[in-house]
mmCIF file of C-alpha atoms in Angstrom:
data_model
loop_
_atom_site.group_PDB
_atom_site.id
_atom_site.type_symbol
_atom_site.label_atom_id
_atom_site.label_comp_id
_atom_site.label_asym_id
_atom_site.label_seq_id
_atom_site.Cartn_x
_atom_site.Cartn_y
_atom_site.Cartn_z
ATOM 1 C CA UNK A 729 -0.169 -0.099 0.011
ATOM 2 C CA UNK A 730 3.098 2.505 0.511
ATOM 3 C CA UNK A 731 2.003 5.746 1.672
ATOM 4 C CA UNK A 732 -1.714 4.521 2.152
ATOM 5 C CA UNK A 733 -1.651 2.372 4.566
ATOM 6 C CA UNK A 734 -1.211 5.742 6.755
ATOM 7 C CA UNK A 735 -5.090 5.494 5.977
ATOM 8 C CA UNK A 736 -5.325 1.591 7.335
ATOM 9 C CA UNK A 737 -2.885 3.256 11.122
ATOM 10 C CA UNK A 738 -4.877 6.741 11.333
ATOM 11 C CA UNK A 739 -8.073 4.814 11.610
ATOM 12 C CA UNK A 740 -6.884 2.768 13.514
ATOM 13 C CA UNK A 741 -5.129 5.458 15.968
ATOM 14 C CA UNK A 742 -9.204 7.458 16.025
ATOM 15 C CA UNK A 743 -10.854 4.829 17.526
ATOM 16 C CA UNK A 744 -7.533 3.383 20.316
ATOM 17 C CA UNK A 745 -8.655 7.442 20.926
ATOM 18 C CA UNK A 746 -11.827 7.030 21.090
ATOM 19 C CA UNK A 747 -11.818 4.082 24.443
ATOM 20 C CA UNK A 748 -9.351 5.747 25.666
ATOM 21 C CA UNK A 749 -11.817 9.434 26.170
ATOM 22 C CA UNK A 750 -15.757 8.777 25.471
ATOM 23 C CA UNK A 751 -17.764 6.794 27.768
ATOM 24 C CA UNK A 752 -18.616 2.914 26.974
ATOM 25 C CA UNK A 753 -21.907 3.834 26.475
ATOM 26 C CA UNK A 754 -21.966 6.765 23.877
ATOM 27 C CA UNK A 755 -18.686 4.742 22.713
ATOM 28 C CA UNK A 756 -20.139 3.210 19.596
ATOM 29 C CA UNK A 757 -22.386 5.615 17.940
ATOM 30 C CA UNK A 758 -18.928 7.773 18.458
ATOM 31 C CA UNK A 759 -16.767 5.072 16.456
ATOM 32 C CA UNK A 760 -19.644 4.948 13.679
ATOM 33 C CA UNK A 761 -20.132 8.554 13.015
ATOM 34 C CA UNK A 762 -16.437 8.981 12.734
ATOM 35 C CA UNK A 763 -14.526 6.297 11.465
ATOM 36 C CA UNK A 764 -17.652 5.930 8.361
ATOM 37 C CA UNK A 765 -16.563 10.021 8.338
ATOM 38 C CA UNK A 766 -13.348 9.370 7.703
ATOM 39 C CA UNK A 767 -14.238 5.614 5.624
ATOM 40 C CA UNK A 768 -16.437 8.088 3.516
ATOM 41 C CA UNK A 769 -14.091 11.025 3.049
ATOM 42 C CA UNK A 770 -10.887 7.739 1.300
ATOM 43 C CA UNK A 771 -13.366 6.901 -1.428
ATOM 44 C CA UNK A 772 -14.557 10.565 -2.388
ATOM 45 C CA UNK A 773 -10.025 10.878 -2.719
ATOM 46 C CA UNK A 774 -10.704 7.439 -4.711
ATOM 47 C CA UNK A 775 -12.634 8.254 -7.344
ATOM 48 C CA UNK A 776 -10.162 10.974 -8.543
ATOM 49 C CA UNK A 777 -7.038 8.904 -7.851
ATOM 50 C CA UNK A 778 -7.990 5.041 -8.472
ATOM 51 C CA UNK A 779 -7.378 4.938 -12.210
ATOM 52 C CA UNK A 780 -3.726 6.010 -11.675
ATOM 53 C CA UNK A 781 -2.603 5.043 -7.848
ATOM 54 C CA UNK A 782 -3.471 1.050 -7.318
ATOM 55 C CA UNK A 783 -2.164 0.741 -3.914
ATOM 56 C CA UNK A 784 -4.958 3.633 -2.931
ATOM 57 C CA UNK A 785 -7.648 1.568 -3.499
ATOM 58 C CA UNK A 786 -6.164 -1.687 -1.618
ATOM 59 C CA UNK A 787 -5.658 0.694 0.344
ATOM 60 C CA UNK A 788 -8.997 2.004 1.565
ATOM 61 C CA UNK A 789 -10.486 -1.849 0.910
ATOM 62 C CA UNK A 790 -9.047 -2.740 3.603
ATOM 63 C CA UNK A 791 -9.916 0.626 5.607
ATOM 64 C CA UNK A 792 -13.070 -0.893 4.520
ATOM 65 C CA UNK A 793 -12.348 -4.214 6.167
ATOM 66 C CA UNK A 794 -11.128 -2.346 9.208
ATOM 67 C CA UNK A 795 -13.992 -0.337 9.562
ATOM 68 C CA UNK A 796 -15.254 -3.753 9.962
ATOM 69 C CA UNK A 797 -13.588 -4.522 13.354
ATOM 70 C CA UNK A 798 -13.628 -1.333 14.823
ATOM 71 C CA UNK A 799 -17.372 -1.607 15.125
ATOM 72 C CA UNK A 800 -17.873 -4.933 15.746
ATOM 73 C CA UNK A 801 -15.155 -4.576 18.726
ATOM 74 C CA UNK A 802 -17.595 -1.047 19.705
ATOM 75 C CA UNK A 803 -21.083 -2.900 19.664
ATOM 76 C CA UNK A 804 -19.469 -5.963 22.257
ATOM 77 C CA UNK A 805 -18.698 -2.952 24.916
ATOM 78 C CA UNK A 806 -22.186 -1.733 23.851
ATOM 79 C CA UNK A 807 -23.627 -4.846 24.285
ATOM 80 C CA UNK A 808 -20.911 -5.618 28.175
ATOM 81 C CA UNK A 809 -19.799 -8.703 25.843
ATOM 82 C CA UNK A 810 -15.959 -6.816 25.944
ATOM 83 C CA UNK A 811 -14.666 -4.425 28.827
ATOM 84 C CA UNK A 812 -12.157 -1.914 27.932
ATOM 85 C CA UNK A 813 -12.135 0.328 30.610
ATOM 86 C CA UNK A 814 -8.301 2.117 31.323
ATOM 87 C CA UNK A 815 -9.920 4.474 34.393
ATOM 88 C CA UNK A 816 -7.464 3.988 36.950
ATOM 89 C CA UNK A 817 -4.872 2.357 34.554
ATOM 90 C CA UNK A 818 -1.264 2.333 34.580
ATOM 91 C CA UNK A 819 0.526 3.223 31.193
ATOM 92 C CA UNK A 820 1.447 -0.557 31.118
ATOM 93 C CA UNK A 821 -1.427 -1.722 32.441
ATOM 94 C CA UNK A 822 -3.381 0.346 29.283
ATOM 95 C CA UNK A 823 -0.938 -1.651 27.410
ATOM 96 C CA UNK A 824 -1.860 -4.911 28.653
ATOM 97 C CA UNK A 825 -5.340 -3.597 27.944
ATOM 98 C CA UNK A 826 -5.273 -1.977 24.139
ATOM 99 C CA UNK A 827 -2.748 -3.806 23.104
ATOM 100 C CA UNK A 828 -5.016 -7.506 21.885
ATOM 101 C CA UNK A 829 -7.383 -4.194 20.602
ATOM 102 C CA UNK A 830 -4.859 -3.606 18.066
ATOM 103 C CA UNK A 831 -4.028 -6.560 16.847
ATOM 104 C CA UNK A 832 -7.334 -7.711 15.779
ATOM 105 C CA UNK A 833 -7.855 -4.229 14.157
ATOM 106 C CA UNK A 834 -4.467 -5.255 11.605
ATOM 107 C CA UNK A 835 -4.022 -9.266 12.024
ATOM 108 C CA UNK A 836 -2.845 -10.067 8.594
ATOM 109 C CA UNK A 837 -4.319 -12.827 7.940
ATOM 110 C CA UNK A 838 -7.579 -10.929 7.518
ATOM 111 C CA UNK A 839 -6.923 -7.491 6.323
ATOM 112 C CA UNK A 840 -7.123 -7.583 2.605
ATOM 113 C CA UNK A 841 -9.312 -10.554 2.084
ATOM 114 C CA UNK A 842 -11.598 -11.121 4.948
ATOM 115 C CA UNK A 843 -13.380 -13.144 6.947
ATOM 116 C CA UNK A 844 -14.276 -10.968 9.253
ATOM 117 C CA UNK A 845 -13.676 -13.209 12.989
ATOM 118 C CA UNK A 846 -15.118 -11.974 15.984
ATOM 119 C CA UNK A 847 -12.751 -10.927 18.541
ATOM 120 C CA UNK A 848 -13.593 -13.069 20.923
ATOM 121 C CA UNK A 849 -13.448 -15.615 18.348
ATOM 122 C CA UNK A 850 -10.006 -14.234 18.111
ATOM 123 C CA UNK A 851 -8.279 -13.029 21.834
ATOM 124 C CA UNK A 852 -9.112 -16.527 22.539
ATOM 125 C CA UNK A 853 -7.224 -18.247 19.737
ATOM 126 C CA UNK A 854 -4.349 -16.034 20.697
ATOM 127 C CA UNK A 855 -4.400 -17.106 24.437
ATOM 128 C CA UNK A 856 -5.614 -20.699 23.382
ATOM 129 C CA UNK A 857 -2.620 -22.294 20.974
ATOM 130 C CA UNK A 858 0.095 -22.790 23.155
ATOM 131 C CA UNK A 859 -1.903 -24.821 25.936
ATOM 132 C CA UNK A 860 -4.782 -26.616 23.414
ATOM 133 C CA UNK A 861 -2.907 -25.731 19.682
ATOM 134 C CA UNK A 862 -5.472 -26.899 16.495
ATOM 135 C CA UNK A 863 -4.307 -29.939 13.503
ATOM 136 C CA UNK A 864 -1.947 -29.383 11.682
ATOM 137 C CA UNK A 865 -3.960 -27.252 9.076
ATOM 138 C CA UNK A 866 -1.759 -28.073 5.836
ATOM 139 C CA UNK A 867 -4.022 -30.770 5.215
ATOM 140 C CA UNK A 868 -7.178 -28.884 4.597
ATOM 141 C CA UNK A 869 -4.320 -25.544 2.751
ATOM 142 C CA UNK A 870 -3.916 -28.002 0.222
ATOM 143 C CA UNK A 871 -7.741 -28.919 -0.602
ATOM 144 C CA UNK A 872 -8.600 -25.328 -0.686
ATOM 145 C CA UNK A 873 -6.124 -24.546 -2.370
ATOM 146 C CA UNK A 874 -7.051 -27.572 -5.878
ATOM 147 C CA UNK A 875 -10.215 -26.034 -5.429
ATOM 148 C CA UNK A 876 -8.971 -22.455 -5.422
ATOM 149 C CA UNK A 877 -7.766 -24.050 -8.995
ATOM 150 C CA UNK A 878 -11.081 -25.078 -10.447
ATOM 151 C CA UNK A 879 -12.346 -21.853 -9.815
ATOM 152 C CA UNK A 880 -9.895 -20.338 -11.895
ATOM 153 C CA UNK A 881 -10.734 -22.889 -14.714
ATOM 154 C CA UNK A 882 -13.703 -23.053 -14.088
ATOM 155 C CA UNK A 883 -13.510 -18.746 -14.434
ATOM 156 C CA UNK A 884 -11.687 -19.827 -17.883
ATOM 157 C CA UNK A 885 -13.954 -22.051 -18.237
ATOM 158 C CA UNK A 886 -16.814 -19.003 -18.710
ATOM 159 C CA UNK A 887 -14.284 -16.539 -20.751
ATOM 160 C CA UNK A 888 -14.884 -18.714 -23.250
ATOM 161 C CA UNK A 889 -18.592 -18.592 -22.975
ATOM 162 C CA UNK A 890 -18.598 -15.517 -23.279
ATOM 163 C CA UNK A 891 -16.238 -15.321 -26.073
ATOM 164 C CA UNK A 892 -18.199 -17.672 -28.399
ATOM 165 C CA UNK A 893 -21.541 -16.087 -27.446
ATOM 166 C CA UNK A 894 -20.933 -12.289 -27.372
ATOM 167 C CA UNK A 895 -21.674 -10.050 -31.333
ATOM 168 C CA UNK A 896 -24.587 -13.106 -31.576
ATOM 169 C CA UNK A 897 -28.514 -13.427 -31.498
ATOM 170 C CA UNK A 898 -30.209 -12.959 -28.563
ATOM 171 C CA UNK A 899 -30.312 -15.896 -27.040
ATOM 172 C CA UNK A 900 -26.757 -16.245 -27.347
ATOM 173 C CA UNK A 901 -26.312 -13.170 -25.355
ATOM 174 C CA UNK A 902 -28.595 -13.539 -22.844
ATOM 175 C CA UNK A 903 -26.583 -16.645 -22.158
ATOM 176 C CA UNK A 904 -23.243 -13.946 -22.822
ATOM 177 C CA UNK A 905 -25.224 -11.887 -19.846
ATOM 178 C CA UNK A 906 -24.671 -15.153 -17.602
ATOM 179 C CA UNK A 907 -20.946 -15.854 -18.450
ATOM 180 C CA UNK A 908 -19.773 -12.783 -16.995
ATOM 181 C CA UNK A 909 -22.248 -11.909 -14.491
ATOM 182 C CA UNK A 910 -20.509 -15.799 -13.283
ATOM 183 C CA UNK A 911 -17.522 -14.727 -13.914
ATOM 184 C CA UNK A 912 -17.314 -11.844 -12.231
ATOM 185 C CA UNK A 913 -19.225 -14.026 -9.084
ATOM 186 C CA UNK A 914 -16.181 -16.504 -9.803
ATOM 187 C CA UNK A 915 -13.384 -13.889 -9.492
ATOM 188 C CA UNK A 916 -14.945 -13.888 -5.379
ATOM 189 C CA UNK A 917 -15.448 -16.946 -4.788
ATOM 190 C CA UNK A 918 -11.181 -17.636 -5.606
ATOM 191 C CA UNK A 919 -10.845 -15.248 -3.805
ATOM 192 C CA UNK A 920 -12.077 -16.058 0.098
ATOM 193 C CA UNK A 921 -10.700 -18.993 -0.967
ATOM 194 C CA UNK A 922 -7.327 -18.003 -0.415
ATOM 195 C CA UNK A 923 -8.105 -15.878 2.250
ATOM 196 C CA UNK A 924 -9.476 -18.701 4.038
ATOM 197 C CA UNK A 925 -6.050 -20.719 3.506
ATOM 198 C CA UNK A 926 -3.718 -17.653 5.234
ATOM 199 C CA UNK A 927 -6.830 -18.324 7.671
ATOM 200 C CA UNK A 928 -6.552 -21.865 8.128
ATOM 201 C CA UNK A 929 -2.438 -22.045 7.480
ATOM 202 C CA UNK A 930 -2.184 -19.333 10.813
ATOM 203 C CA UNK A 931 -4.502 -21.527 12.275
ATOM 204 C CA UNK A 932 -7.702 -19.992 12.898
ATOM 205 C CA UNK A 933 -10.879 -21.266 11.682
ATOM 206 C CA UNK A 934 -11.129 -24.474 13.454
ATOM 207 C CA UNK A 935 -14.001 -25.427 14.345
ATOM 208 C CA UNK A 936 -12.816 -28.709 16.005
ATOM 209 C CA UNK A 937 -13.550 -32.195 14.950
ATOM 210 C CA UNK A 938 -17.105 -33.756 13.151
ATOM 211 C CA UNK A 939 -17.417 -37.202 12.233
ATOM 212 C CA UNK A 940 -13.554 -38.134 11.942
ATOM 213 C CA UNK A 941 -13.669 -35.163 9.786
ATOM 214 C CA UNK A 942 -11.360 -31.995 11.862
ATOM 215 C CA UNK A 943 -13.493 -28.864 10.736
ATOM 216 C CA UNK A 944 -11.692 -25.678 9.095
ATOM 217 C CA UNK A 945 -15.302 -23.670 8.305
ATOM 218 C CA UNK A 946 -15.733 -21.380 10.577
ATOM 219 C CA UNK A 947 -13.873 -18.491 8.709
ATOM 220 C CA UNK A 948 -15.689 -18.605 5.483
ATOM 221 C CA UNK A 949 -17.321 -15.864 3.414
ATOM 222 C CA UNK A 950 -19.316 -19.007 1.307
ATOM 223 C CA UNK A 951 -18.913 -21.884 -1.130
ATOM 224 C CA UNK A 952 -20.094 -21.235 -4.576
ATOM 225 C CA UNK A 953 -21.557 -24.748 -4.652
ATOM 226 C CA UNK A 954 -23.499 -23.512 -0.993
ATOM 227 C CA UNK A 955 -24.097 -19.399 -2.507
ATOM 228 C CA UNK A 956 -25.304 -20.380 -6.628
ATOM 229 C CA UNK A 957 -27.558 -22.149 -5.530
ATOM 230 C CA UNK A 958 -29.661 -20.393 -3.109
ATOM 231 C CA UNK A 959 -33.378 -20.998 -4.262
ATOM 232 C CA UNK A 960 -34.467 -17.858 -4.083
ATOM 233 C CA UNK A 961 -32.626 -13.834 -3.833
ATOM 234 C CA UNK A 962 -32.991 -13.396 0.073
ATOM 235 C CA UNK A 963 -31.165 -16.929 0.751
ATOM 236 C CA UNK A 964 -28.196 -15.386 -1.587
ATOM 237 C CA UNK A 965 -28.741 -12.239 0.371
ATOM 238 C CA UNK A 966 -27.619 -14.155 3.758
ATOM 239 C CA UNK A 967 -24.790 -16.796 1.896
ATOM 240 C CA UNK A 968 -23.239 -14.621 -0.263
ATOM 241 C CA UNK A 969 -20.154 -12.655 1.598
ATOM 242 C CA UNK A 970 -21.592 -14.339 4.994
ATOM 243 C CA UNK A 971 -19.600 -13.105 7.844
ATOM 244 C CA UNK A 972 -20.237 -8.944 6.181
ATOM 245 C CA UNK A 973 -24.301 -10.141 6.282
ATOM 246 C CA UNK A 974 -24.074 -11.257 9.101
ATOM 247 C CA UNK A 975 -22.364 -7.849 10.855
ATOM 248 C CA UNK A 976 -24.960 -5.879 8.902
ATOM 249 C CA UNK A 977 -26.679 -8.253 10.986
ATOM 250 C CA UNK A 978 -25.572 -7.100 13.674
ATOM 251 C CA UNK A 979 -24.848 -3.653 13.120
ATOM 252 C CA UNK A 980 -27.694 -2.052 10.864
ATOM 253 C CA UNK A 981 -30.477 -4.472 10.735
ATOM 254 C CA UNK A 982 -31.477 -5.772 14.388
ATOM 255 C CA UNK A 983 -30.713 -1.878 15.010
ATOM 256 C CA UNK A 984 -33.477 -0.603 12.876
ATOM 257 C CA UNK A 985 -37.484 -0.734 14.599
ATOM 258 C CA UNK A 986 -38.654 1.043 10.868
ATOM 259 C CA UNK A 987 -37.891 -0.027 8.237
ATOM 260 C CA UNK A 988 -34.716 -2.256 8.099
ATOM 261 C CA UNK A 989 -33.932 -4.194 5.059
ATOM 262 C CA UNK A 990 -33.639 -0.978 3.242
ATOM 263 C CA UNK A 991 -31.643 1.018 5.627
ATOM 264 C CA UNK A 992 -29.832 -2.198 5.832
ATOM 265 C CA UNK A 993 -28.829 -2.222 1.697
ATOM 266 C CA UNK A 994 -28.634 1.472 2.374
ATOM 267 C CA UNK A 995 -25.973 1.756 4.540
ATOM 268 C CA UNK A 996 -24.440 -1.550 2.991
ATOM 269 C CA UNK A 997 -24.537 1.173 -0.004
ATOM 270 C CA UNK A 998 -22.298 3.795 1.470
ATOM 271 C CA UNK A 999 -20.208 1.651 3.104
ATOM 272 C CA UNK A 1000 -19.098 0.490 -0.370
ATOM 273 C CA UNK A 1001 -18.303 3.787 -2.015
ATOM 274 C CA UNK A 1002 -22.172 5.744 -3.097
ATOM 275 C CA UNK A 1003 -21.227 5.103 -6.500
ATOM 276 C CA UNK A 1004 -23.468 5.305 -9.131
ATOM 277 C CA UNK A 1005 -23.566 1.750 -9.770
ATOM 278 C CA UNK A 1006 -24.146 0.687 -6.143
ATOM 279 C CA UNK A 1007 -27.115 2.890 -6.279
ATOM 280 C CA UNK A 1008 -28.892 1.300 -9.001
ATOM 281 C CA UNK A 1009 -27.636 -2.486 -7.245
ATOM 282 C CA UNK A 1010 -28.866 -2.544 -4.336
ATOM 283 C CA UNK A 1011 -31.851 -0.193 -4.934
ATOM 284 C CA UNK A 1012 -32.753 -3.701 -7.168
ATOM 285 C CA UNK A 1013 -30.602 -6.174 -4.857
ATOM 286 C CA UNK A 1014 -33.023 -4.642 -1.527
ATOM 287 C CA UNK A 1015 -36.670 -3.954 -3.653
ATOM 288 C CA UNK A 1016 -36.199 -8.276 -5.200
ATOM 289 C CA UNK A 1017 -35.082 -9.082 -1.556
ATOM 290 C CA UNK A 1018 -38.543 -7.283 0.354
ATOM 291 C CA UNK A 1019 -40.921 -9.291 -3.017
ATOM 292 C CA UNK A 1020 -39.377 -12.596 -2.163
ATOM 293 C CA UNK A 1021 -39.364 -12.180 1.400
ATOM 294 C CA UNK A 1022 -43.392 -10.991 0.267
ATOM 295 C CA UNK A 1023 -43.525 -14.006 -1.071
ATOM 296 C CA UNK A 1024 -42.260 -16.587 0.666
ATOM 297 C CA UNK A 1025 -44.569 -15.142 3.859
ATOM 298 C CA UNK A 1026 -47.940 -15.190 1.949
ATOM 299 C CA UNK A 1027 -47.726 -17.281 -1.290
ATOM 300 C CA UNK A 1028 -45.217 -20.996 -0.812
ATOM 301 C CA UNK A 1029 -47.369 -21.987 2.556
ATOM 302 C CA UNK A 1030 -50.392 -22.294 0.099
ATOM 303 C CA UNK A 1031 -48.743 -24.627 -2.690
ATOM 304 C CA UNK A 1032 -49.873 -28.332 -1.292
ATOM 305 C CA UNK A 1033 -48.792 -30.562 -4.514
ATOM 306 C CA UNK A 1034 -45.230 -31.406 -4.093
ATOM 307 C CA UNK A 1035 -44.651 -31.011 -7.946
ATOM 308 C CA UNK A 1036 -46.299 -27.519 -7.841
ATOM 309 C CA UNK A 1037 -43.252 -26.405 -5.071
ATOM 310 C CA UNK A 1038 -40.881 -27.913 -6.869
ATOM 311 C CA UNK A 1039 -42.401 -25.590 -9.921
ATOM 312 C CA UNK A 1040 -41.780 -23.021 -7.710
ATOM 313 C CA UNK A 1041 -38.906 -23.666 -6.598
ATOM 314 C CA UNK A 1042 -36.986 -24.102 -10.475
ATOM 315 C CA UNK A 1043 -38.691 -20.690 -11.091
ATOM 316 C CA UNK A 1044 -37.912 -19.274 -7.957
ATOM 317 C CA UNK A 1045 -33.543 -20.412 -8.632
ATOM 318 C CA UNK A 1046 -34.467 -18.825 -12.314
ATOM 319 C CA UNK A 1047 -35.124 -15.732 -10.945
ATOM 320 C CA UNK A 1048 -32.344 -15.382 -8.741
ATOM 321 C CA UNK A 1049 -29.851 -16.116 -11.179
ATOM 322 C CA UNK A 1050 -30.974 -12.980 -13.205
ATOM 323 C CA UNK A 1051 -31.264 -10.678 -10.497
ATOM 324 C CA UNK A 1052 -28.138 -11.751 -9.565
ATOM 325 C CA UNK A 1053 -26.558 -11.323 -13.291
ATOM 326 C CA UNK A 1054 -28.544 -7.754 -13.950
ATOM 327 C CA UNK A 1055 -26.743 -7.306 -11.076
ATOM 328 C CA UNK A 1056 -23.856 -7.897 -11.516
ATOM 329 C CA UNK A 1057 -23.385 -6.957 -15.150
ATOM 330 C CA UNK A 1058 -25.449 -2.917 -13.504
ATOM 331 C CA UNK A 1059 -21.719 -2.075 -11.008
ATOM 332 C CA UNK A 1060 -19.236 -5.011 -10.983
ATOM 333 C CA UNK A 1061 -19.008 -4.306 -7.229
ATOM 334 C CA UNK A 1062 -22.351 -4.366 -5.783
ATOM 335 C CA UNK A 1063 -22.044 -8.311 -5.756
ATOM 336 C CA UNK A 1064 -22.022 -7.016 -2.379
ATOM 337 C CA UNK A 1065 -19.875 -6.613 0.057
ATOM 338 C CA UNK A 1066 -16.297 -6.482 -0.422
ATOM 339 C CA UNK A 1067 -14.315 -5.025 -3.039
#
């Protein structure tokens, strides 16, 4: 990131200052407001410089992930899951309190691509790594790297479809648009899988043993088959970039008494940078999720015949693919929740 890494260190410095000076009961409001103001200013600056400074793009993307972490910590403090009181502590004791938080915010294994790890899990892992270390992750990392190569090969296959169907008739044009959207999404899946491998290699994400096999799925933003098999748009929204979706649900959706769904997508739009493509993409996504939830509540329970439910599920999956394809083609980075 070069000189632009100062954007990240400035964000961490501001958070530490707020922790030291603001009452814990209002800390989350201050952290949320100041951090989003700082990130918005960086997004505005990015719009003028991104074609000339790729390091700035990387820095702002990492800043978005830092926003997730500082607000997660502030929500933990507000919900009394975490205590960060520095009153009456000496300088060295204050360091002991703050260093785990700073280490969590700047954790390099998830700084460039996620996923979002809960602070309590991060601290528990660090404190227990000597007492109860996770098993050797070499095997699972190797398997996931093979999956990355398969995803890249699949992405290359869709690129061939795009080249073959480009400038053809209407049917081929529809197939080409769907293939372009799949190319974009497969890029995200491969990126998330690499990030998951990096975290697993460091020992993060271990969930114990299930049926005699080690489970390393504790830090995952969603797999290709699970996400793409979603039969409705609301299900796709929950599975796509799962840790960020959970963060948005906790930060906005559960805290809003009125209009939680549009406000959640509206904040996600703000978090992504408020670009024109984002506005169109997220508006369409929010509207279709709202319609889908209405259908799931009021229409589907009335279907009694199995064949009718099968047809409805099939049409719902096709509709989901069409909507996500349109959102992707309108704005590639509106495939929610990560630059």
